Amino acid sequence: MPGERILIVDDAGFSRIAIEKTLAPLDCEYVHAPSGEIALQLLSSQRFDLVLSDYIMPEMDGIELYRHALGSKFRDESGPIPCPPFILITAHASKELEELARHLGIFAVIQKSSQERDLPKKAAQAFRDTSCNMQIVLIDNEALRLKTLSQ
């Protein structure tokens, strides 16, 4: 997965560093955000292949961040910036949270206690699933546009 860009959102700096170390074998580029608000600013101006967000944070939790990102109409010079897949990381996983996340379209919920084991697999799966659902279409021999295969 070299070259993939991952946004890591957590109010605890040590947690962001631990997540990055856990994913080091994937050889990705990592950007850190200490809050949901800063994450939204980054998502509004940059493209990411995956967002890893803590669930419980002050001011804006991971679910709220996902809802804002999904509902926003961010653009850059290439056009609309799509909402990347989200993985929630939490010490407080529950069946209700997992069901809500699945219903909203969040890719996965990972328990912090199993993060080292599960996160690399889920991140790689998110990259595979996202790339399998996209097709690159050449337009006028210059511009590239992403189109979902289901359309």
Tab-separated table of N, CA and C in Angstrom:
chain	number	residue	atom	x	y	z
A	1	MET	N	0.799	-1.194	0.000
A	1	MET	CA	0.000	0.000	0.000
A	1	MET	C	0.854	1.276	0.000
A	2	PRO	N	2.035	1.231	-0.507
A	2	PRO	CA	2.837	2.462	-0.533
A	2	PRO	C	2.100	3.586	-1.254
A	3	GLY	N	2.195	4.765	-0.680
A	3	GLY	CA	1.563	5.921	-1.309
A	3	GLY	C	0.172	6.231	-0.806
A	4	GLU	N	-0.474	5.283	-0.125
A	4	GLU	CA	-1.801	5.553	0.422
A	4	GLU	C	-1.669	6.592	1.531
A	5	ARG	N	-2.670	7.454	1.635
A	5	ARG	CA	-2.643	8.518	2.652
A	5	ARG	C	-3.689	8.213	3.715
A	6	ILE	N	-3.244	8.208	4.962
A	6	ILE	CA	-4.126	7.898	6.086
A	6	ILE	C	-4.177	9.096	7.025
A	7	LEU	N	-5.402	9.519	7.358
A	7	LEU	CA	-5.618	10.567	8.352
A	7	LEU	C	-5.920	9.887	9.684
A	8	ILE	N	-5.098	10.160	10.695
A	8	ILE	CA	-5.269	9.581	12.029
A	8	ILE	C	-5.804	10.673	12.949
A	9	VAL	N	-7.008	10.441	13.505
A	9	VAL	CA	-7.676	11.452	14.328
A	9	VAL	C	-7.838	10.911	15.749
A	10	ASP	N	-7.194	11.573	16.693
A	10	ASP	CA	-7.307	11.176	18.099
A	10	ASP	C	-6.841	12.349	18.947
A	11	ASP	N	-7.545	12.621	20.028
A	11	ASP	CA	-7.151	13.734	20.891
A	11	ASP	C	-5.909	13.409	21.719
A	12	ALA	N	-5.521	12.153	21.789
A	12	ALA	CA	-4.322	11.744	22.532
A	12	ALA	C	-3.166	11.516	21.552
A	13	GLY	N	-2.138	12.342	21.673
A	13	GLY	CA	-0.996	12.245	20.766
A	13	GLY	C	-0.326	10.886	20.791
A	14	PHE	N	-0.198	10.275	21.981
A	14	PHE	CA	0.439	8.962	22.069
A	14	PHE	C	-0.364	7.905	21.314
A	15	SER	N	-1.688	8.051	21.277
A	15	SER	CA	-2.524	7.100	20.533
A	15	SER	C	-2.300	7.238	19.033
A	16	ARG	N	-2.176	8.483	18.551
A	16	ARG	CA	-1.907	8.691	17.121
A	16	ARG	C	-0.572	8.058	16.729
A	17	ILE	N	0.427	8.228	17.584
A	17	ILE	CA	1.746	7.647	17.302
A	17	ILE	C	1.678	6.122	17.339
A	18	ALA	N	0.951	5.557	18.306
A	18	ALA	CA	0.811	4.101	18.403
A	18	ALA	C	0.120	3.535	17.167
A	19	ILE	N	-0.905	4.224	16.677
A	19	ILE	CA	-1.607	3.771	15.470
A	19	ILE	C	-0.653	3.788	14.283
A	20	GLU	N	0.101	4.864	14.137
A	20	GLU	CA	1.048	4.950	13.020
A	20	GLU	C	2.087	3.830	13.097
A	21	LYS	N	2.602	3.551	14.282
A	21	LYS	CA	3.587	2.471	14.439
A	21	LYS	C	2.975	1.115	14.099
A	22	THR	N	1.726	0.922	14.485
A	22	THR	CA	1.038	-0.331	14.181
A	22	THR	C	0.930	-0.541	12.673
A	23	LEU	N	0.735	0.555	11.939
A	23	LEU	CA	0.544	0.457	10.487
A	23	LEU	C	1.826	0.662	9.686
A	24	ALA	N	2.962	0.831	10.352
A	24	ALA	CA	4.231	1.087	9.656
A	24	ALA	C	4.523	0.089	8.530
A	25	PRO	N	4.226	-1.210	8.686
A	25	PRO	CA	4.508	-2.148	7.594
A	25	PRO	C	3.739	-1.848	6.294
A	26	LEU	N	2.659	-1.083	6.379
A	26	LEU	CA	1.890	-0.758	5.171
A	26	LEU	C	2.578	0.310	4.327
A	27	ASP	N	3.560	1.005	4.896
A	27	ASP	CA	4.350	2.006	4.172
A	27	ASP	C	3.474	3.093	3.551
A	28	CYS	N	2.615	3.672	4.372
A	28	CYS	CA	1.706	4.729	3.924
A	28	CYS	C	2.220	6.090	4.379
A	29	GLU	N	1.551	7.138	3.900
A	29	GLU	CA	1.812	8.486	4.393
A	29	GLU	C	0.764	8.778	5.465
A	30	TYR	N	1.199	9.297	6.613
A	30	TYR	CA	0.298	9.539	7.736
A	30	TYR	C	0.196	11.024	8.040
A	31	VAL	N	-1.023	11.481	8.270
A	31	VAL	CA	-1.284	12.852	8.685
A	31	VAL	C	-2.059	12.755	9.991
A	32	HIS	N	-1.672	13.540	10.990
A	32	HIS	CA	-2.300	13.481	12.310
A	32	HIS	C	-3.208	14.683	12.526
A	33	ALA	N	-4.353	14.439	13.176
A	33	ALA	CA	-5.271	15.506	13.584
A	33	ALA	C	-5.647	15.265	15.045
A	34	PRO	N	-5.483	16.274	15.914
A	34	PRO	CA	-5.802	16.106	17.331
A	34	PRO	C	-7.279	16.309	17.675
A	35	SER	N	-8.109	16.616	16.670
A	35	SER	CA	-9.541	16.824	16.942
A	35	SER	C	-10.342	16.600	15.663
A	36	GLY	N	-11.642	16.422	15.849
A	36	GLY	CA	-12.530	16.289	14.702
A	36	GLY	C	-12.566	17.546	13.861
A	37	GLU	N	-12.505	18.694	14.508
A	37	GLU	CA	-12.541	19.980	13.796
A	37	GLU	C	-11.336	20.128	12.869
A	38	ILE	N	-10.160	19.807	13.368
A	38	ILE	CA	-8.955	19.884	12.531
A	38	ILE	C	-9.014	18.829	11.435
A	39	ALA	N	-9.544	17.659	11.755
A	39	ALA	CA	-9.697	16.619	10.735
A	39	ALA	C	-10.585	17.106	9.592
A	40	LEU	N	-11.680	17.784	9.918
A	40	LEU	CA	-12.559	18.318	8.866
A	40	LEU	C	-11.845	19.355	8.011
A	41	GLN	N	-11.019	20.191	8.632
A	41	GLN	CA	-10.240	21.161	7.854
A	41	GLN	C	-9.314	20.440	6.879
A	42	LEU	N	-8.664	19.377	7.339
A	42	LEU	CA	-7.772	18.613	6.465
A	42	LEU	C	-8.552	17.908	5.360
A	43	LEU	N	-9.695	17.320	5.719
A	43	LEU	CA	-10.519	16.626	4.724
A	43	LEU	C	-11.083	17.585	3.683
A	44	SER	N	-11.230	18.852	4.046
A	44	SER	CA	-11.788	19.828	3.108
A	44	SER	C	-10.778	20.268	2.052
A	45	SER	N	-9.506	19.987	2.275
A	45	SER	CA	-8.494	20.489	1.351
A	45	SER	C	-7.520	19.431	0.841
A	46	GLN	N	-7.595	18.231	1.381
A	46	GLN	CA	-6.662	17.178	0.973
A	46	GLN	C	-7.422	15.884	0.742
A	47	ARG	N	-6.841	15.031	-0.070
A	47	ARG	CA	-7.432	13.716	-0.341
A	47	ARG	C	-6.745	12.655	0.508
A	48	PHE	N	-7.570	11.802	1.120
A	48	PHE	CA	-7.064	10.709	1.937
A	48	PHE	C	-7.685	9.409	1.444
A	49	ASP	N	-6.960	8.315	1.646
A	49	ASP	CA	-7.449	6.997	1.254
A	49	ASP	C	-8.152	6.289	2.399
A	50	LEU	N	-7.944	6.784	3.623
A	50	LEU	CA	-8.539	6.160	4.800
A	50	LEU	C	-8.475	7.141	5.966
A	51	VAL	N	-9.509	7.116	6.804
A	51	VAL	CA	-9.509	7.889	8.051
A	51	VAL	C	-9.636	6.895	9.201
A	52	LEU	N	-8.724	7.011	10.161
A	52	LEU	CA	-8.782	6.230	11.389
A	52	LEU	C	-9.093	7.209	12.504
A	53	SER	N	-10.235	7.041	13.142
A	53	SER	CA	-10.662	8.019	14.142
A	53	SER	C	-11.000	7.354	15.460
A	54	ASP	N	-10.530	7.979	16.530
A	54	ASP	CA	-10.972	7.596	17.862
A	54	ASP	C	-12.476	7.862	17.925
A	55	TYR	N	-13.193	7.043	18.664
A	55	TYR	CA	-14.629	7.262	18.783
A	55	TYR	C	-14.929	8.382	19.775
A	56	ILE	N	-14.351	8.301	20.984
A	56	ILE	CA	-14.673	9.283	22.019
A	56	ILE	C	-13.595	10.367	22.055
A	57	MET	N	-13.997	11.574	21.670
A	57	MET	CA	-13.112	12.747	21.708
A	57	MET	C	-13.942	13.933	22.182
A	58	PRO	N	-13.300	14.943	22.771
A	58	PRO	CA	-14.041	16.141	23.185
A	58	PRO	C	-14.604	16.875	21.969
A	59	GLU	N	-15.687	17.540	22.136
A	59	GLU	CA	-16.350	18.384	21.138
A	59	GLU	C	-16.986	17.624	19.973
A	60	MET	N	-16.274	16.692	19.355
A	60	MET	CA	-16.830	15.967	18.212
A	60	MET	C	-16.322	14.529	18.259
A	61	ASP	N	-17.242	13.563	18.391
A	61	ASP	CA	-16.794	12.173	18.423
A	61	ASP	C	-16.595	11.646	16.995
A	62	GLY	N	-16.118	10.425	16.891
A	62	GLY	CA	-15.819	9.839	15.586
A	62	GLY	C	-17.035	9.683	14.689
A	63	ILE	N	-18.195	9.399	15.266
A	63	ILE	CA	-19.436	9.285	14.480
A	63	ILE	C	-19.814	10.651	13.913
A	64	GLU	N	-19.751	11.686	14.742
A	64	GLU	CA	-20.065	13.043	14.265
A	64	GLU	C	-19.096	13.474	13.167
A	65	LEU	N	-17.826	13.161	13.344
A	65	LEU	CA	-16.826	13.488	12.323
A	65	LEU	C	-17.189	12.821	11.003
A	66	TYR	N	-17.534	11.543	11.059
A	66	TYR	CA	-17.915	10.818	9.842
A	66	TYR	C	-19.142	11.462	9.188
A	67	ARG	N	-20.153	11.764	9.982
A	67	ARG	CA	-21.367	12.379	9.424
A	67	ARG	C	-21.061	13.721	8.749
A	68	HIS	N	-20.228	14.553	9.389
A	68	HIS	CA	-19.852	15.841	8.791
A	68	HIS	C	-19.078	15.625	7.489
A	69	ALA	N	-18.120	14.710	7.524
A	69	ALA	CA	-17.298	14.453	6.330
A	69	ALA	C	-18.154	13.916	5.191
A	70	LEU	N	-19.063	13.016	5.515
A	70	LEU	CA	-19.922	12.416	4.492
A	70	LEU	C	-20.875	13.440	3.889
A	71	GLY	N	-21.373	14.351	4.707
A	71	GLY	CA	-22.344	15.336	4.240
A	71	GLY	C	-21.742	16.581	3.619
A	72	SER	N	-20.430	16.699	3.653
A	72	SER	CA	-19.782	17.910	3.130
A	72	SER	C	-19.523	17.803	1.637
A	73	LYS	N	-19.453	18.939	1.010
A	73	LYS	CA	-19.186	19.020	-0.431
A	73	LYS	C	-17.807	19.632	-0.643
A	74	PHE	N	-16.774	18.933	-0.186
A	74	PHE	CA	-15.420	19.450	-0.318
A	74	PHE	C	-14.949	19.317	-1.762
A	75	ARG	N	-14.155	20.319	-2.209
A	75	ARG	CA	-13.628	20.319	-3.573
A	75	ARG	C	-12.175	20.789	-3.560
A	76	ASP	N	-11.424	20.329	-4.551
A	76	ASP	CA	-10.098	20.885	-4.808
A	76	ASP	C	-9.988	21.127	-6.308
A	77	GLU	N	-8.781	21.414	-6.796
A	77	GLU	CA	-8.623	21.732	-8.220
A	77	GLU	C	-9.002	20.570	-9.133
A	78	SER	N	-9.033	19.343	-8.603
A	78	SER	CA	-9.414	18.174	-9.406
A	78	SER	C	-10.910	17.902	-9.388
A	79	GLY	N	-11.649	18.593	-8.534
A	79	GLY	CA	-13.092	18.380	-8.438
A	79	GLY	C	-13.496	17.982	-7.033
A	80	PRO	N	-14.645	17.305	-6.902
A	80	PRO	CA	-15.130	16.908	-5.576
A	80	PRO	C	-14.138	15.979	-4.874
A	81	ILE	N	-13.985	16.188	-3.580
A	81	ILE	CA	-13.136	15.314	-2.770
A	81	ILE	C	-14.056	14.270	-2.133
A	82	PRO	N	-13.912	13.001	-2.508
A	82	PRO	CA	-14.791	11.977	-1.937
A	82	PRO	C	-14.464	11.704	-0.470
A	83	CYS	N	-15.473	11.296	0.261
A	83	CYS	CA	-15.272	10.917	1.666
A	83	CYS	C	-14.565	9.557	1.687
A	84	PRO	N	-13.402	9.473	2.326
A	84	PRO	CA	-12.694	8.190	2.379
A	84	PRO	C	-13.371	7.232	3.350
A	85	PRO	N	-13.037	5.945	3.269
A	85	PRO	CA	-13.563	5.012	4.261
A	85	PRO	C	-13.075	5.395	5.661
A	86	PHE	N	-13.914	5.137	6.648
A	86	PHE	CA	-13.597	5.436	8.053
A	86	PHE	C	-13.505	4.137	8.839
A	87	ILE	N	-12.527	4.078	9.721
A	87	ILE	CA	-12.446	3.022	10.724
A	87	ILE	C	-12.453	3.715	12.084
A	88	LEU	N	-13.395	3.326	12.944
A	88	LEU	CA	-13.453	3.859	14.314
A	88	LEU	C	-12.627	2.968	15.227
A	89	ILE	N	-11.864	3.594	16.103
A	89	ILE	CA	-11.064	2.869	17.085
A	89	ILE	C	-11.557	3.308	18.459
A	90	THR	N	-11.889	2.332	19.310
A	90	THR	CA	-12.492	2.688	20.594
A	90	THR	C	-12.146	1.686	21.686
A	91	ALA	N	-12.096	2.182	22.896
A	91	ALA	CA	-11.963	1.312	24.062
A	91	ALA	C	-13.345	0.893	24.557
A	92	HIS	N	-14.384	1.470	23.961
A	92	HIS	CA	-15.754	1.266	24.439
A	92	HIS	C	-16.642	0.668	23.352
A	93	ALA	N	-16.187	-0.385	22.705
A	93	ALA	CA	-16.989	-1.012	21.651
A	93	ALA	C	-18.214	-1.687	22.265
A	94	SER	N	-19.295	-1.634	21.532
A	94	SER	CA	-20.526	-2.304	21.949
A	94	SER	C	-21.251	-2.755	20.690
A	95	LYS	N	-22.164	-3.655	20.866
A	95	LYS	CA	-22.961	-4.126	19.731
A	95	LYS	C	-23.741	-2.960	19.120
A	96	GLU	N	-24.263	-2.074	19.963
A	96	GLU	CA	-25.030	-0.917	19.478
A	96	GLU	C	-24.157	0.007	18.629
A	97	LEU	N	-22.927	0.265	19.093
A	97	LEU	CA	-22.014	1.118	18.326
A	97	LEU	C	-21.673	0.466	16.987
A	98	GLU	N	-21.397	-0.819	16.999
A	98	GLU	CA	-21.071	-1.519	15.757
A	98	GLU	C	-22.246	-1.495	14.785
A	99	GLU	N	-23.463	-1.677	15.288
A	99	GLU	CA	-24.647	-1.628	14.423
A	99	GLU	C	-24.860	-0.226	13.857
A	100	LEU	N	-24.704	0.801	14.684
A	100	LEU	CA	-24.846	2.176	14.216
A	100	LEU	C	-23.795	2.479	13.153
A	101	ALA	N	-22.558	2.101	13.417
A	101	ALA	CA	-21.475	2.348	12.460
A	101	ALA	C	-21.759	1.651	11.134
A	102	ARG	N	-22.178	0.411	11.178
A	102	ARG	CA	-22.491	-0.342	9.957
A	102	ARG	C	-23.642	0.326	9.207
A	103	HIS	N	-24.661	0.742	9.939
A	103	HIS	CA	-25.821	1.406	9.330
A	103	HIS	C	-25.412	2.703	8.627
A	104	LEU	N	-24.483	3.452	9.224
A	104	LEU	CA	-24.050	4.728	8.648
A	104	LEU	C	-23.087	4.557	7.478
A	105	GLY	N	-22.464	3.384	7.375
A	105	GLY	CA	-21.507	3.157	6.293
A	105	GLY	C	-20.054	3.225	6.728
A	106	ILE	N	-19.811	3.235	8.021
A	106	ILE	CA	-18.440	3.212	8.533
A	106	ILE	C	-17.868	1.827	8.259
A	107	PHE	N	-16.639	1.798	7.767
A	107	PHE	CA	-16.041	0.544	7.306
A	107	PHE	C	-15.883	-0.482	8.426
A	108	ALA	N	-15.402	-0.054	9.591
A	108	ALA	CA	-15.178	-1.010	10.687
A	108	ALA	C	-15.075	-0.270	12.015
A	109	VAL	N	-15.315	-1.016	13.086
A	109	VAL	CA	-15.077	-0.545	14.453
A	109	VAL	C	-14.064	-1.508	15.054
A	110	ILE	N	-12.968	-0.955	15.569
A	110	ILE	CA	-11.907	-1.790	16.135
A	110	ILE	C	-11.719	-1.438	17.608
A	111	GLN	N	-11.661	-2.472	18.411
A	111	GLN	CA	-11.417	-2.316	19.847
A	111	GLN	C	-9.933	-1.994	20.055
A	112	LYS	N	-9.634	-0.994	20.884
A	112	LYS	CA	-8.234	-0.610	21.125
A	112	LYS	C	-7.404	-1.785	21.626
A	113	SER	N	-8.006	-2.673	22.407
A	113	SER	CA	-7.255	-3.807	22.955
A	113	SER	C	-6.794	-4.784	21.871
A	114	SER	N	-7.447	-4.783	20.710
A	114	SER	CA	-7.046	-5.677	19.613
A	114	SER	C	-6.509	-4.897	18.410
A	115	GLN	N	-6.187	-3.635	18.626
A	115	GLN	CA	-5.755	-2.746	17.542
A	115	GLN	C	-4.515	-3.271	16.811
A	116	GLU	N	-3.499	-3.733	17.546
A	116	GLU	CA	-2.271	-4.198	16.893
A	116	GLU	C	-2.536	-5.375	15.973
A	117	ARG	N	-3.438	-6.252	16.341
A	117	ARG	CA	-3.755	-7.422	15.536
A	117	ARG	C	-4.706	-7.085	14.393
A	118	ASP	N	-5.755	-6.305	14.675
A	118	ASP	CA	-6.831	-6.111	13.701
A	118	ASP	C	-6.652	-4.925	12.757
A	119	LEU	N	-6.021	-3.866	13.216
A	119	LEU	CA	-5.965	-2.640	12.413
A	119	LEU	C	-5.226	-2.809	11.083
A	120	PRO	N	-4.044	-3.439	11.034
A	120	PRO	CA	-3.384	-3.591	9.729
A	120	PRO	C	-4.235	-4.369	8.719
A	121	LYS	N	-4.910	-5.418	9.195
A	121	LYS	CA	-5.759	-6.212	8.291
A	121	LYS	C	-6.941	-5.393	7.783
A	122	LYS	N	-7.599	-4.671	8.689
A	122	LYS	CA	-8.771	-3.874	8.291
A	122	LYS	C	-8.374	-2.722	7.372
A	123	ALA	N	-7.239	-2.087	7.638
A	123	ALA	CA	-6.784	-0.993	6.774
A	123	ALA	C	-6.496	-1.526	5.370
A	124	ALA	N	-5.779	-2.640	5.279
A	124	ALA	CA	-5.485	-3.237	3.970
A	124	ALA	C	-6.774	-3.630	3.257
A	125	GLN	N	-7.735	-4.164	4.000
A	125	GLN	CA	-9.024	-4.537	3.414
A	125	GLN	C	-9.763	-3.305	2.904
A	126	ALA	N	-9.721	-2.210	3.650
A	126	ALA	CA	-10.379	-0.969	3.211
A	126	ALA	C	-9.757	-0.465	1.914
A	127	PHE	N	-8.425	-0.523	1.808
A	127	PHE	CA	-7.764	-0.105	0.566
A	127	PHE	C	-8.196	-0.989	-0.598
A	128	ARG	N	-8.215	-2.313	-0.388
A	128	ARG	CA	-8.624	-3.252	-1.444
A	128	ARG	C	-10.067	-3.018	-1.859
A	129	ASP	N	-10.963	-2.932	-0.875
A	129	ASP	CA	-12.386	-2.770	-1.181
A	129	ASP	C	-12.652	-1.469	-1.913
A	130	THR	N	-11.982	-0.402	-1.514
A	130	THR	CA	-12.182	0.892	-2.162
A	130	THR	C	-11.684	0.852	-3.592
A	131	SER	N	-10.510	0.278	-3.817
A	131	SER	CA	-9.974	0.248	-5.181
A	131	SER	C	-10.754	-0.709	-6.062
A	132	CYS	N	-11.326	-1.764	-5.489
A	132	CYS	CA	-12.127	-2.695	-6.286
A	132	CYS	C	-13.443	-2.079	-6.725
A	133	ASN	N	-13.927	-1.085	-5.996
A	133	ASN	CA	-15.199	-0.460	-6.322
A	133	ASN	C	-15.061	0.747	-7.228
A	134	MET	N	-13.856	1.048	-7.667
A	134	MET	CA	-13.634	2.214	-8.515
A	134	MET	C	-13.068	1.796	-9.862
A	135	GLN	N	-13.357	2.584	-10.840
A	135	GLN	CA	-12.851	2.368	-12.182
A	135	GLN	C	-12.356	3.720	-12.681
A	136	ILE	N	-11.188	3.740	-13.292
A	136	ILE	CA	-10.662	4.989	-13.830
A	136	ILE	C	-11.128	5.115	-15.269
A	137	VAL	N	-11.705	6.254	-15.586
A	137	VAL	CA	-12.243	6.498	-16.918
A	137	VAL	C	-11.471	7.658	-17.533
A	138	LEU	N	-10.946	7.469	-18.746
A	138	LEU	CA	-10.231	8.530	-19.436
A	138	LEU	C	-11.227	9.384	-20.203
A	139	ILE	N	-11.143	10.697	-20.008
A	139	ILE	CA	-12.056	11.620	-20.675
A	139	ILE	C	-11.227	12.597	-21.490
A	140	ASP	N	-11.506	12.702	-22.769
A	140	ASP	CA	-10.800	13.635	-23.652
A	140	ASP	C	-9.285	13.477	-23.570
A	141	ASN	N	-8.817	12.271	-23.359
A	141	ASN	CA	-7.391	11.960	-23.288
A	141	ASN	C	-6.625	12.756	-22.236
A	142	GLU	N	-7.287	13.428	-21.335
A	142	GLU	CA	-6.581	14.229	-20.329
A	142	GLU	C	-7.110	13.991	-18.920
A	143	ALA	N	-8.358	14.309	-18.706
A	143	ALA	CA	-8.909	14.300	-17.348
A	143	ALA	C	-9.266	12.885	-16.927
A	144	LEU	N	-9.040	12.581	-15.656
A	144	LEU	CA	-9.444	11.297	-15.103
A	144	LEU	C	-10.601	11.513	-14.150
A	145	ARG	N	-11.527	10.586	-14.179
A	145	ARG	CA	-12.693	10.678	-13.307
A	145	ARG	C	-12.896	9.310	-12.683
A	146	LEU	N	-13.271	9.265	-11.429
A	146	LEU	CA	-13.571	8.000	-10.782
A	146	LEU	C	-15.059	7.736	-10.883
A	147	LYS	N	-15.380	6.529	-11.234
A	147	LYS	CA	-16.778	6.152	-11.392
A	147	LYS	C	-16.965	4.812	-10.690
A	148	THR	N	-17.971	4.686	-9.870
A	148	THR	CA	-18.182	3.411	-9.200
A	148	THR	C	-18.675	2.399	-10.212
A	149	LEU	N	-18.247	1.153	-10.030
A	149	LEU	CA	-18.628	0.102	-10.966
A	149	LEU	C	-20.116	-0.211	-10.894
A	150	SER	N	-20.752	0.127	-9.805
A	150	SER	CA	-22.170	-0.171	-9.658
A	150	SER	C	-23.059	0.753	-10.475
A	151	GLN	N	-22.517	1.836	-11.011
A	151	GLN	CA	-23.346	2.779	-11.773
A	151	GLN	C	-23.535	2.309	-13.198
